[in-house]
Amino acid sequence: MSVQPAETADSARASLEALRTEIGKAVVGQDPAVTGLVVALLCRGHVLLEGVPGVAKTLLVRALAASLELGTKRVQFTPDLMPSDVTGSLVYDARTTEFSFQPGPVFTNLLLADEINRTPPKTQSALLEAMEERQVTVDGTPRPLPEPFLVAATQNPVEYEGTYPLPEAQLDRFLLKLTVSLPSRDEEIGVLTRHAEGFNPRDLKAAGIRAVAGAADLEAARTAVAKTSVSPEITGYVVDICRATRESPSLTLGVSPRGATALLSTARAWAWLTGRDYVIPDDVKALALPTLRHRVQLRPEAEMEGVTADSVINAILAHVPVPR
């Protein structure tokens, strides 16, 4: 196995860090969401962004797309959207008297699935194969998707009108669930100041956003992340956290082994982004909430008492022994 030159890894890290600067030209604050998107790129994972309307979820993904030298497409999920509108379908050509495949918008590098929970589960499930296997099967023929491939989906909280809860299988395909919160007072003043100075969220080119990373940078970064070492103690720590969710009296569904693998993967990516070639417990803690919160289910009585998935996971992190 050839050793990757240090300058290649360092250059890739610098390119991904530059994404923050470019996204910051359009979005004020939301650093955890920006970090989550970068981590997902490194882990070949998908991201679900949840927040009330008007907190820049869609703008965040559009700014990310503008900062990458990758193909990008957008699907606005609506109640009448059909699965073939996402994956593509066979179209009859009268000239050749044959059916030809017309690719859907999923055939891209970065797919913005906007308001994904405003379409029925049947259409939501059209993304399952694409997200997990990086391919789409139409009429029995599998068709591979481009590499890299990332789904960045936005959704409103499920208690809002006109929303459909995402099935558990669909949620489990997302590497991270990021909560896009309302801005602080200072951040909101910054948003209004930008608009007063002429910022137009529909014209990101005018905001000066430029592409600073491409497929080669991502591949170099992913190779470096794969070499980030994980001690047996860290592996055991991840397993203990996930097993504790399965034993929690507040949960009916704990984190699966797939979730444990996801937490280890995101912790490695975060360790590399911060300049280390090894994982420490703080890396695991930093990514535990966004990696695990959508993989657990609360008991109805716990929900009635105001318990949240985040509070359960935080309690587990406080009680599981941290390796030295």
PDB file of C-alpha atoms in Angstrom:
ATOM      1  CA  MET A   1       0.000   0.000   0.000  1.00  0.00           C
ATOM      2  CA  SER A   2       1.414   3.376  -0.992  1.00  0.00           C
ATOM      3  CA  VAL A   3       1.724   5.999   1.717  1.00  0.00           C
ATOM      4  CA  GLN A   4      -0.223   9.176   1.058  1.00  0.00           C
ATOM      5  CA  PRO A   5       2.031  12.271   1.017  1.00  0.00           C
ATOM      6  CA  ALA A   6       1.499  14.490   4.054  1.00  0.00           C
ATOM      7  CA  GLU A   7       1.093  17.556   1.878  1.00  0.00           C
ATOM      8  CA  THR A   8      -1.819  15.932   0.061  1.00  0.00           C
ATOM      9  CA  ALA A   9      -3.684  15.276   3.305  1.00  0.00           C
ATOM     10  CA  ASP A  10      -2.872  18.751   4.611  1.00  0.00           C
ATOM     11  CA  SER A  11      -4.040  20.347   1.375  1.00  0.00           C
ATOM     12  CA  ALA A  12      -7.289  18.373   1.493  1.00  0.00           C
ATOM     13  CA  ARG A  13      -7.857  19.428   5.109  1.00  0.00           C
ATOM     14  CA  ALA A  14      -7.272  23.063   4.172  1.00  0.00           C
ATOM     15  CA  SER A  15      -9.749  22.783   1.289  1.00  0.00           C
ATOM     16  CA  LEU A  16     -12.447  21.358   3.557  1.00  0.00           C
ATOM     17  CA  GLU A  17     -11.789  24.005   6.195  1.00  0.00           C
ATOM     18  CA  ALA A  18     -12.185  26.610   3.450  1.00  0.00           C
ATOM     19  CA  LEU A  19     -15.741  25.329   2.961  1.00  0.00           C
ATOM     20  CA  ARG A  20     -16.639  26.921   6.296  1.00  0.00           C
ATOM     21  CA  THR A  21     -15.459  30.311   5.091  1.00  0.00           C
ATOM     22  CA  GLU A  22     -17.405  30.084   1.853  1.00  0.00           C
ATOM     23  CA  ILE A  23     -20.614  28.880   3.533  1.00  0.00           C
ATOM     24  CA  GLY A  24     -20.201  31.672   6.079  1.00  0.00           C
ATOM     25  CA  LYS A  25     -20.609  34.194   3.260  1.00  0.00           C
ATOM     26  CA  ALA A  26     -24.255  33.127   3.020  1.00  0.00           C
ATOM     27  CA  VAL A  27     -25.165  31.666   6.425  1.00  0.00           C
ATOM     28  CA  VAL A  28     -24.560  33.353   9.782  1.00  0.00           C
ATOM     29  CA  GLY A  29     -23.741  30.988  12.639  1.00  0.00           C
ATOM     30  CA  GLN A  30     -24.960  27.365  12.423  1.00  0.00           C
ATOM     31  CA  ASP A  31     -21.398  26.103  12.954  1.00  0.00           C
ATOM     32  CA  PRO A  32     -22.524  22.658  14.214  1.00  0.00           C
ATOM     33  CA  ALA A  33     -24.577  22.119  11.048  1.00  0.00           C
ATOM     34  CA  VAL A  34     -21.673  23.208   8.834  1.00  0.00           C
ATOM     35  CA  THR A  35     -19.337  20.851  10.690  1.00  0.00           C
ATOM     36  CA  GLY A  36     -21.830  18.018  10.309  1.00  0.00           C
ATOM     37  CA  LEU A  37     -22.031  18.502   6.563  1.00  0.00           C
ATOM     38  CA  VAL A  38     -18.235  18.387   6.251  1.00  0.00           C
ATOM     39  CA  VAL A  39     -18.056  15.264   8.430  1.00  0.00           C
ATOM     40  CA  ALA A  40     -20.698  13.585   6.259  1.00  0.00           C
ATOM     41  CA  LEU A  41     -18.662  14.334   3.142  1.00  0.00           C
ATOM     42  CA  LEU A  42     -15.652  12.648   4.748  1.00  0.00           C
ATOM     43  CA  CYS A  43     -17.669   9.604   5.828  1.00  0.00           C
ATOM     44  CA  ARG A  44     -19.610   9.096   2.587  1.00  0.00           C
ATOM     45  CA  GLY A  45     -22.756   9.633   4.642  1.00  0.00           C
ATOM     46  CA  HIS A  46     -26.044  11.470   4.270  1.00  0.00           C
ATOM     47  CA  VAL A  47     -27.405  14.316   6.375  1.00  0.00           C
ATOM     48  CA  LEU A  48     -30.867  15.214   7.648  1.00  0.00           C
ATOM     49  CA  LEU A  49     -31.295  18.845   8.723  1.00  0.00           C
ATOM     50  CA  GLU A  50     -34.288  19.576  10.925  1.00  0.00           C
ATOM     51  CA  GLY A  51     -35.565  22.966  11.973  1.00  0.00           C
ATOM     52  CA  VAL A  52     -38.532  25.295  11.854  1.00  0.00           C
ATOM     53  CA  PRO A  53     -39.169  27.182   8.594  1.00  0.00           C
ATOM     54  CA  GLY A  54     -36.890  30.150   8.002  1.00  0.00           C
ATOM     55  CA  VAL A  55     -33.654  29.085   9.754  1.00  0.00           C
ATOM     56  CA  ALA A  56     -31.630  28.714   6.501  1.00  0.00           C
ATOM     57  CA  LYS A  57     -31.688  24.920   6.145  1.00  0.00           C
ATOM     58  CA  THR A  58     -32.022  25.029   2.367  1.00  0.00           C
ATOM     59  CA  LEU A  59     -29.655  27.986   2.060  1.00  0.00           C
ATOM     60  CA  LEU A  60     -27.058  26.052   4.033  1.00  0.00           C
ATOM     61  CA  VAL A  61     -27.103  23.136   1.590  1.00  0.00           C
ATOM     62  CA  ARG A  62     -27.160  25.470  -1.422  1.00  0.00           C
ATOM     63  CA  ALA A  63     -24.122  27.302  -0.052  1.00  0.00           C
ATOM     64  CA  LEU A  64     -22.338  23.966   0.432  1.00  0.00           C
ATOM     65  CA  ALA A  65     -23.142  22.985  -3.153  1.00  0.00           C
ATOM     66  CA  ALA A  66     -21.807  26.309  -4.445  1.00  0.00           C
ATOM     67  CA  SER A  67     -18.577  25.712  -2.493  1.00  0.00           C
ATOM     68  CA  LEU A  68     -17.937  22.319  -4.102  1.00  0.00           C
ATOM     69  CA  GLU A  69     -16.822  21.441  -7.614  1.00  0.00           C
ATOM     70  CA  LEU A  70     -19.461  18.743  -7.805  1.00  0.00           C
ATOM     71  CA  GLY A  71     -22.711  18.169  -9.638  1.00  0.00           C
ATOM     72  CA  THR A  72     -25.774  19.130  -7.642  1.00  0.00           C
ATOM     73  CA  LYS A  73     -29.537  18.861  -8.092  1.00  0.00           C
ATOM     74  CA  ARG A  74     -32.569  19.714  -6.002  1.00  0.00           C
ATOM     75  CA  VAL A  75     -35.883  17.931  -5.490  1.00  0.00           C
ATOM     76  CA  GLN A  76     -38.738  19.774  -3.806  1.00  0.00           C
ATOM     77  CA  PHE A  77     -40.666  17.044  -1.996  1.00  0.00           C
ATOM     78  CA  THR A  78     -44.427  17.554  -2.224  1.00  0.00           C
ATOM     79  CA  PRO A  79     -47.451  15.335  -1.429  1.00  0.00           C
ATOM     80  CA  ASP A  80     -47.948  14.451  -5.116  1.00  0.00           C
ATOM     81  CA  LEU A  81     -44.300  13.583  -5.865  1.00  0.00           C
ATOM     82  CA  MET A  82     -43.875  10.081  -7.308  1.00  0.00           C
ATOM     83  CA  PRO A  83     -40.897   7.740  -6.773  1.00  0.00           C
ATOM     84  CA  SER A  84     -40.045   7.897 -10.494  1.00  0.00           C
ATOM     85  CA  ASP A  85     -39.780  11.679 -10.199  1.00  0.00           C
ATOM     86  CA  VAL A  86     -36.737  11.049  -8.001  1.00  0.00           C
ATOM     87  CA  THR A  87     -35.115   7.928  -9.439  1.00  0.00           C
ATOM     88  CA  GLY A  88     -36.033   8.218 -13.102  1.00  0.00           C
ATOM     89  CA  SER A  89     -38.111   5.986 -15.361  1.00  0.00           C
ATOM     90  CA  LEU A  90     -38.309   4.192 -18.693  1.00  0.00           C
ATOM     91  CA  VAL A  91     -39.609   6.403 -21.497  1.00  0.00           C
ATOM     92  CA  TYR A  92     -40.979   5.097 -24.800  1.00  0.00           C
ATOM     93  CA  ASP A  93     -39.265   6.498 -27.882  1.00  0.00           C
ATOM     94  CA  ALA A  94     -41.659   6.384 -30.843  1.00  0.00           C
ATOM     95  CA  ARG A  95     -38.808   6.847 -33.337  1.00  0.00           C
ATOM     96  CA  THR A  96     -36.907   3.770 -32.213  1.00  0.00           C
ATOM     97  CA  THR A  97     -39.967   1.915 -30.837  1.00  0.00           C
ATOM     98  CA  GLU A  98     -37.890   1.147 -27.727  1.00  0.00           C
ATOM     99  CA  PHE A  99     -37.885   2.168 -24.100  1.00  0.00           C
ATOM    100  CA  SER A 100     -34.939   4.217 -22.863  1.00  0.00           C
ATOM    101  CA  PHE A 101     -34.021   5.139 -19.311  1.00  0.00           C
ATOM    102  CA  GLN A 102     -34.454   8.785 -18.362  1.00  0.00           C
ATOM    103  CA  PRO A 103     -32.328   9.426 -15.232  1.00  0.00           C
ATOM    104  CA  GLY A 104     -33.966  11.264 -12.360  1.00  0.00           C
ATOM    105  CA  PRO A 105     -32.368  14.016 -10.266  1.00  0.00           C
ATOM    106  CA  VAL A 106     -30.857  11.419  -7.904  1.00  0.00           C
ATOM    107  CA  PHE A 107     -28.121  10.916 -10.514  1.00  0.00           C
ATOM    108  CA  THR A 108     -25.835  13.637  -9.192  1.00  0.00           C
ATOM    109  CA  ASN A 109     -23.107  14.143  -6.582  1.00  0.00           C
ATOM    110  CA  LEU A 110     -25.039  16.275  -4.088  1.00  0.00           C
ATOM    111  CA  LEU A 111     -28.815  15.886  -3.935  1.00  0.00           C
ATOM    112  CA  LEU A 112     -30.792  18.469  -1.976  1.00  0.00           C
ATOM    113  CA  ALA A 113     -33.971  16.710  -0.853  1.00  0.00           C
ATOM    114  CA  ASP A 114     -35.909  19.750   0.301  1.00  0.00           C
ATOM    115  CA  GLU A 115     -38.687  19.234   2.879  1.00  0.00           C
ATOM    116  CA  ILE A 116     -38.401  15.472   2.537  1.00  0.00           C
ATOM    117  CA  ASN A 117     -41.104  14.814   5.138  1.00  0.00           C
ATOM    118  CA  ARG A 118     -43.787  16.599   3.106  1.00  0.00           C
ATOM    119  CA  THR A 119     -44.106  13.626   0.760  1.00  0.00           C
ATOM    120  CA  PRO A 120     -45.709  10.257   1.651  1.00  0.00           C
ATOM    121  CA  PRO A 121     -43.481   7.379   2.872  1.00  0.00           C
ATOM    122  CA  LYS A 122     -43.771   5.593  -0.492  1.00  0.00           C
ATOM    123  CA  THR A 123     -41.846   8.374  -2.224  1.00  0.00           C
ATOM    124  CA  GLN A 124     -39.478   8.847   0.715  1.00  0.00           C
ATOM    125  CA  SER A 125     -38.574   5.175   0.405  1.00  0.00           C
ATOM    126  CA  ALA A 126     -37.529   5.701  -3.218  1.00  0.00           C
ATOM    127  CA  LEU A 127     -34.241   6.976  -1.816  1.00  0.00           C
ATOM    128  CA  LEU A 128     -33.494   3.896   0.318  1.00  0.00           C
ATOM    129  CA  GLU A 129     -31.558   1.934  -2.300  1.00  0.00           C
ATOM    130  CA  ALA A 130     -29.789   5.039  -3.583  1.00  0.00           C
ATOM    131  CA  MET A 131     -28.618   6.075  -0.104  1.00  0.00           C
ATOM    132  CA  GLU A 132     -27.465   2.654   1.028  1.00  0.00           C
ATOM    133  CA  GLU A 133     -26.198   0.943  -2.130  1.00  0.00           C
ATOM    134  CA  ARG A 134     -25.367   3.971  -4.302  1.00  0.00           C
ATOM    135  CA  GLN A 135     -27.478   2.613  -7.136  1.00  0.00           C
ATOM    136  CA  VAL A 136     -31.018   2.760  -8.513  1.00  0.00           C
ATOM    137  CA  THR A 137     -32.854  -0.282  -9.876  1.00  0.00           C
ATOM    138  CA  VAL A 138     -35.467   0.391 -12.564  1.00  0.00           C
ATOM    139  CA  ASP A 139     -37.183  -2.460 -14.426  1.00  0.00           C
ATOM    140  CA  GLY A 140     -34.778  -4.937 -12.825  1.00  0.00           C
ATOM    141  CA  THR A 141     -31.637  -3.175 -14.026  1.00  0.00           C
ATOM    142  CA  PRO A 142     -29.312  -1.642 -11.389  1.00  0.00           C
ATOM    143  CA  ARG A 143     -27.766   1.674 -12.397  1.00  0.00           C
ATOM    144  CA  PRO A 144     -24.838   3.016 -10.346  1.00  0.00           C
ATOM    145  CA  LEU A 145     -24.871   6.578  -9.059  1.00  0.00           C
ATOM    146  CA  PRO A 146     -21.969   9.008  -9.476  1.00  0.00           C
ATOM    147  CA  GLU A 147     -19.198   9.080  -6.892  1.00  0.00           C
ATOM    148  CA  PRO A 148     -19.165  10.934  -4.571  1.00  0.00           C
ATOM    149  CA  PHE A 149     -22.876  10.848  -3.727  1.00  0.00           C
ATOM    150  CA  LEU A 150     -24.478  12.675  -0.797  1.00  0.00           C
ATOM    151  CA  VAL A 151     -28.116  13.295   0.114  1.00  0.00           C
ATOM    152  CA  ALA A 152     -28.662  16.428   2.182  1.00  0.00           C
ATOM    153  CA  ALA A 153     -32.319  16.435   3.220  1.00  0.00           C
ATOM    154  CA  THR A 154     -34.227  19.124   5.077  1.00  0.00           C
ATOM    155  CA  GLN A 155     -37.365  18.674   7.105  1.00  0.00           C
ATOM    156  CA  ASN A 156     -39.681  20.594   9.405  1.00  0.00           C
ATOM    157  CA  PRO A 157     -40.416  19.182  12.881  1.00  0.00           C
ATOM    158  CA  VAL A 158     -42.965  16.368  12.612  1.00  0.00           C
ATOM    159  CA  GLU A 159     -45.584  18.210  14.646  1.00  0.00           C
ATOM    160  CA  TYR A 160     -45.978  20.772  11.846  1.00  0.00           C
ATOM    161  CA  GLU A 161     -48.970  20.465   9.514  1.00  0.00           C
ATOM    162  CA  GLY A 162     -48.559  18.608   6.239  1.00  0.00           C
ATOM    163  CA  THR A 163     -45.638  16.452   7.374  1.00  0.00           C
ATOM    164  CA  TYR A 164     -45.172  12.673   7.283  1.00  0.00           C
ATOM    165  CA  PRO A 165     -42.799  11.015   9.781  1.00  0.00           C
ATOM    166  CA  LEU A 166     -39.834   9.357   8.100  1.00  0.00           C
ATOM    167  CA  PRO A 167     -39.856   5.545   8.476  1.00  0.00           C
ATOM    168  CA  GLU A 168     -37.231   4.092  10.827  1.00  0.00           C
ATOM    169  CA  ALA A 169     -35.446   2.413   7.903  1.00  0.00           C
ATOM    170  CA  GLN A 170     -35.209   5.761   6.127  1.00  0.00           C
ATOM    171  CA  LEU A 171     -33.892   7.564   9.210  1.00  0.00           C
ATOM    172  CA  ASP A 172     -31.253   4.892   9.737  1.00  0.00           C
ATOM    173  CA  ARG A 173     -29.811   5.626   6.276  1.00  0.00           C
ATOM    174  CA  PHE A 174     -28.837   9.125   7.411  1.00  0.00           C
ATOM    175  CA  LEU A 175     -25.403   9.301   8.978  1.00  0.00           C
ATOM    176  CA  LEU A 176     -26.266  12.478  10.900  1.00  0.00           C
ATOM    177  CA  LYS A 177     -29.369  14.326  12.012  1.00  0.00           C
ATOM    178  CA  LEU A 178     -28.482  17.977  12.532  1.00  0.00           C
ATOM    179  CA  THR A 179     -30.729  20.363  14.411  1.00  0.00           C
ATOM    180  CA  VAL A 180     -30.747  23.810  12.815  1.00  0.00           C
ATOM    181  CA  SER A 181     -31.768  26.099  15.651  1.00  0.00           C
ATOM    182  CA  LEU A 182     -32.965  29.680  15.788  1.00  0.00           C
ATOM    183  CA  PRO A 183     -30.070  32.168  15.811  1.00  0.00           C
ATOM    184  CA  SER A 184     -28.925  34.098  18.854  1.00  0.00           C
ATOM    185  CA  ARG A 185     -29.717  37.808  19.073  1.00  0.00           C
ATOM    186  CA  ASP A 186     -26.271  38.806  17.792  1.00  0.00           C
ATOM    187  CA  GLU A 187     -26.467  36.301  14.936  1.00  0.00           C
ATOM    188  CA  GLU A 188     -29.916  37.532  13.960  1.00  0.00           C
ATOM    189  CA  ILE A 189     -28.636  41.101  13.926  1.00  0.00           C
ATOM    190  CA  GLY A 190     -25.882  39.872  11.600  1.00  0.00           C
ATOM    191  CA  VAL A 191     -28.463  38.303   9.286  1.00  0.00           C
ATOM    192  CA  LEU A 192     -30.487  41.509   9.082  1.00  0.00           C
ATOM    193  CA  THR A 193     -27.356  43.605   8.577  1.00  0.00           C
ATOM    194  CA  ARG A 194     -26.366  41.492   5.580  1.00  0.00           C
ATOM    195  CA  HIS A 195     -29.798  41.856   4.038  1.00  0.00           C
ATOM    196  CA  ALA A 196     -29.726  45.605   4.644  1.00  0.00           C
ATOM    197  CA  GLU A 197     -26.406  45.709   2.771  1.00  0.00           C
ATOM    198  CA  GLY A 198     -27.933  43.983  -0.248  1.00  0.00           C
ATOM    199  CA  PHE A 199     -27.388  40.262   0.361  1.00  0.00           C
ATOM    200  CA  ASN A 200     -29.676  38.189  -1.879  1.00  0.00           C
ATOM    201  CA  PRO A 201     -30.016  34.534  -0.754  1.00  0.00           C
ATOM    202  CA  ARG A 202     -31.203  33.599  -4.245  1.00  0.00           C
ATOM    203  CA  ASP A 203     -27.938  34.800  -5.842  1.00  0.00           C
ATOM    204  CA  LEU A 204     -25.013  33.067  -4.149  1.00  0.00           C
ATOM    205  CA  LYS A 205     -22.561  34.096  -6.875  1.00  0.00           C
ATOM    206  CA  ALA A 206     -23.144  37.717  -5.983  1.00  0.00           C
ATOM    207  CA  ALA A 207     -22.307  36.815  -2.365  1.00  0.00           C
ATOM    208  CA  GLY A 208     -18.827  35.802  -3.558  1.00  0.00           C
ATOM    209  CA  ILE A 209     -19.110  32.088  -2.863  1.00  0.00           C
ATOM    210  CA  ARG A 210     -16.630  30.083  -4.937  1.00  0.00           C
ATOM    211  CA  ALA A 211     -15.856  26.392  -5.294  1.00  0.00           C
ATOM    212  CA  VAL A 212     -12.905  25.540  -3.038  1.00  0.00           C
ATOM    213  CA  ALA A 213     -12.991  21.720  -2.954  1.00  0.00           C
ATOM    214  CA  GLY A 214     -13.616  18.979  -5.465  1.00  0.00           C
ATOM    215  CA  ALA A 215     -13.752  15.212  -5.828  1.00  0.00           C
ATOM    216  CA  ALA A 216      -9.943  14.859  -5.641  1.00  0.00           C
ATOM    217  CA  ASP A 217      -9.844  16.753  -2.331  1.00  0.00           C
ATOM    218  CA  LEU A 218     -12.576  14.542  -0.914  1.00  0.00           C
ATOM    219  CA  GLU A 219     -10.802  11.358  -1.989  1.00  0.00           C
ATOM    220  CA  ALA A 220      -7.499  12.510  -0.456  1.00  0.00           C
ATOM    221  CA  ALA A 221      -9.272  13.479   2.761  1.00  0.00           C
ATOM    222  CA  ARG A 222     -11.147  10.186   2.975  1.00  0.00           C
ATOM    223  CA  THR A 223      -7.908   8.254   2.510  1.00  0.00           C
ATOM    224  CA  ALA A 224      -6.354  10.206   5.380  1.00  0.00           C
ATOM    225  CA  VAL A 225      -9.396   9.682   7.615  1.00  0.00           C
ATOM    226  CA  ALA A 226      -9.208   5.925   7.001  1.00  0.00           C
ATOM    227  CA  LYS A 227      -5.667   5.985   8.441  1.00  0.00           C
ATOM    228  CA  THR A 228      -6.753   7.731  11.642  1.00  0.00           C
ATOM    229  CA  SER A 229      -6.000   5.228  14.392  1.00  0.00           C
ATOM    230  CA  VAL A 230      -8.594   3.955  16.858  1.00  0.00           C
ATOM    231  CA  SER A 231      -7.465   2.253  20.061  1.00  0.00           C
ATOM    232  CA  PRO A 232      -9.301  -0.780  21.481  1.00  0.00           C
ATOM    233  CA  GLU A 233     -10.327   1.401  24.425  1.00  0.00           C
ATOM    234  CA  ILE A 234     -12.092   3.867  22.103  1.00  0.00           C
ATOM    235  CA  THR A 235     -13.814   1.031  20.254  1.00  0.00           C
ATOM    236  CA  GLY A 236     -15.052  -0.338  23.566  1.00  0.00           C
ATOM    237  CA  TYR A 237     -16.221   3.131  24.615  1.00  0.00           C
ATOM    238  CA  VAL A 238     -18.340   3.465  21.459  1.00  0.00           C
ATOM    239  CA  VAL A 239     -19.834   0.018  21.987  1.00  0.00           C
ATOM    240  CA  ASP A 240     -20.621   0.745  25.651  1.00  0.00           C
ATOM    241  CA  ILE A 241     -22.457   3.964  24.719  1.00  0.00           C
ATOM    242  CA  CYS A 242     -24.558   2.231  22.087  1.00  0.00           C
ATOM    243  CA  ARG A 243     -25.331  -0.769  24.296  1.00  0.00           C
ATOM    244  CA  ALA A 244     -26.429   1.602  27.057  1.00  0.00           C
ATOM    245  CA  THR A 245     -29.119   3.010  24.757  1.00  0.00           C
ATOM    246  CA  ARG A 246     -30.557  -0.500  24.339  1.00  0.00           C
ATOM    247  CA  GLU A 247     -30.838  -0.828  28.124  1.00  0.00           C
ATOM    248  CA  SER A 248     -32.287   2.636  28.793  1.00  0.00           C
ATOM    249  CA  PRO A 249     -35.740   2.531  30.449  1.00  0.00           C
ATOM    250  CA  SER A 250     -36.705   5.661  28.481  1.00  0.00           C
ATOM    251  CA  LEU A 251     -36.238   4.022  25.068  1.00  0.00           C
ATOM    252  CA  THR A 252     -38.118   1.346  23.145  1.00  0.00           C
ATOM    253  CA  LEU A 253     -35.416   1.201  20.474  1.00  0.00           C
ATOM    254  CA  GLY A 254     -31.700   1.603  21.066  1.00  0.00           C
ATOM    255  CA  VAL A 255     -28.797   2.134  18.692  1.00  0.00           C
ATOM    256  CA  SER A 256     -28.039  -0.758  16.323  1.00  0.00           C
ATOM    257  CA  PRO A 257     -24.548  -1.999  15.403  1.00  0.00           C
ATOM    258  CA  ARG A 258     -24.885   0.118  12.235  1.00  0.00           C
ATOM    259  CA  GLY A 259     -25.258   3.142  14.506  1.00  0.00           C
ATOM    260  CA  ALA A 260     -22.169   2.151  16.482  1.00  0.00           C
ATOM    261  CA  THR A 261     -20.206   1.898  13.236  1.00  0.00           C
ATOM    262  CA  ALA A 262     -21.500   5.324  12.231  1.00  0.00           C
ATOM    263  CA  LEU A 263     -20.380   6.881  15.528  1.00  0.00           C
ATOM    264  CA  LEU A 264     -16.895   5.443  15.162  1.00  0.00           C
ATOM    265  CA  SER A 265     -16.720   6.740  11.576  1.00  0.00           C
ATOM    266  CA  THR A 266     -17.823  10.279  12.441  1.00  0.00           C
ATOM    267  CA  ALA A 267     -15.455  10.429  15.441  1.00  0.00           C
ATOM    268  CA  ARG A 268     -12.528   9.508  13.178  1.00  0.00           C
ATOM    269  CA  ALA A 269     -13.501  12.186  10.675  1.00  0.00           C
ATOM    270  CA  TRP A 270     -13.757  14.824  13.410  1.00  0.00           C
ATOM    271  CA  ALA A 271     -10.385  13.792  14.864  1.00  0.00           C
ATOM    272  CA  TRP A 272      -8.749  14.211  11.454  1.00  0.00           C
ATOM    273  CA  LEU A 273     -10.427  17.565  10.843  1.00  0.00           C
ATOM    274  CA  THR A 274      -9.055  18.863  14.132  1.00  0.00           C
ATOM    275  CA  GLY A 275      -5.530  17.858  13.110  1.00  0.00           C
ATOM    276  CA  ARG A 276      -5.025  14.538  14.913  1.00  0.00           C
ATOM    277  CA  ASP A 277      -4.290  11.087  13.499  1.00  0.00           C
ATOM    278  CA  TYR A 278      -5.903   9.299  16.445  1.00  0.00           C
ATOM    279  CA  VAL A 279      -9.323   9.366  18.125  1.00  0.00           C
ATOM    280  CA  ILE A 280      -9.897  10.502  21.703  1.00  0.00           C
ATOM    281  CA  PRO A 281     -13.064  10.180  23.840  1.00  0.00           C
ATOM    282  CA  ASP A 282     -13.947  13.839  23.249  1.00  0.00           C
ATOM    283  CA  ASP A 283     -14.272  13.098  19.521  1.00  0.00           C
ATOM    284  CA  VAL A 284     -16.849  10.427  20.301  1.00  0.00           C
ATOM    285  CA  LYS A 285     -18.749  12.760  22.640  1.00  0.00           C
ATOM    286  CA  ALA A 286     -18.712  15.590  20.092  1.00  0.00           C
ATOM    287  CA  LEU A 287     -20.478  13.489  17.440  1.00  0.00           C
ATOM    288  CA  ALA A 288     -22.691  11.317  19.661  1.00  0.00           C
ATOM    289  CA  LEU A 289     -25.822  13.476  19.525  1.00  0.00           C
ATOM    290  CA  PRO A 290     -26.031  14.098  15.754  1.00  0.00           C
ATOM    291  CA  THR A 291     -25.042  10.490  14.992  1.00  0.00           C
ATOM    292  CA  LEU A 292     -27.389   8.751  17.437  1.00  0.00           C
ATOM    293  CA  ARG A 293     -30.421  10.991  18.123  1.00  0.00           C
ATOM    294  CA  HIS A 294     -32.407   9.711  15.121  1.00  0.00           C
ATOM    295  CA  ARG A 295     -31.550   6.054  15.772  1.00  0.00           C
ATOM    296  CA  VAL A 296     -33.421   5.768  19.080  1.00  0.00           C
ATOM    297  CA  GLN A 297     -37.128   5.765  19.923  1.00  0.00           C
ATOM    298  CA  LEU A 298     -38.613   7.165  23.112  1.00  0.00           C
ATOM    299  CA  ARG A 299     -41.254   5.393  25.146  1.00  0.00           C
ATOM    300  CA  PRO A 300     -44.615   7.226  24.962  1.00  0.00           C
ATOM    301  CA  GLU A 301     -44.629   7.810  28.715  1.00  0.00           C
ATOM    302  CA  ALA A 302     -41.123   9.320  28.537  1.00  0.00           C
ATOM    303  CA  GLU A 303     -42.262  11.693  25.793  1.00  0.00           C
ATOM    304  CA  MET A 304     -45.210  12.771  27.915  1.00  0.00           C
ATOM    305  CA  GLU A 305     -42.792  13.617  30.711  1.00  0.00           C
ATOM    306  CA  GLY A 306     -40.796  15.870  28.383  1.00  0.00           C
ATOM    307  CA  VAL A 307     -37.850  13.512  27.899  1.00  0.00           C
ATOM    308  CA  THR A 308     -35.999  13.929  24.593  1.00  0.00           C
ATOM    309  CA  ALA A 309     -33.611  11.708  22.679  1.00  0.00           C
ATOM    310  CA  ASP A 310     -30.852  14.251  23.268  1.00  0.00           C
ATOM    311  CA  SER A 311     -31.401  14.258  27.030  1.00  0.00           C
ATOM    312  CA  VAL A 312     -31.258  10.447  27.161  1.00  0.00           C
ATOM    313  CA  ILE A 313     -28.032  10.331  25.151  1.00  0.00           C
ATOM    314  CA  ASN A 314     -26.471  13.090  27.250  1.00  0.00           C
ATOM    315  CA  ALA A 315     -27.327  11.157  30.416  1.00  0.00           C
ATOM    316  CA  ILE A 316     -25.711   8.037  28.962  1.00  0.00           C
ATOM    317  CA  LEU A 317     -22.564   9.986  28.040  1.00  0.00           C
ATOM    318  CA  ALA A 318     -22.394  11.246  31.613  1.00  0.00           C
ATOM    319  CA  HIS A 319     -22.579   7.747  33.091  1.00  0.00           C
ATOM    320  CA  VAL A 320     -20.589   5.525  30.724  1.00  0.00           C
ATOM    321  CA  PRO A 321     -16.987   5.315  32.003  1.00  0.00           C
ATOM    322  CA  VAL A 322     -14.567   7.283  29.828  1.00  0.00           C
ATOM    323  CA  PRO A 323     -11.339   5.438  28.913  1.00  0.00           C
ATOM    324  CA  ARG A 324      -8.090   7.080  29.935  1.00  0.00           C
TER     325      ARG A 324
END
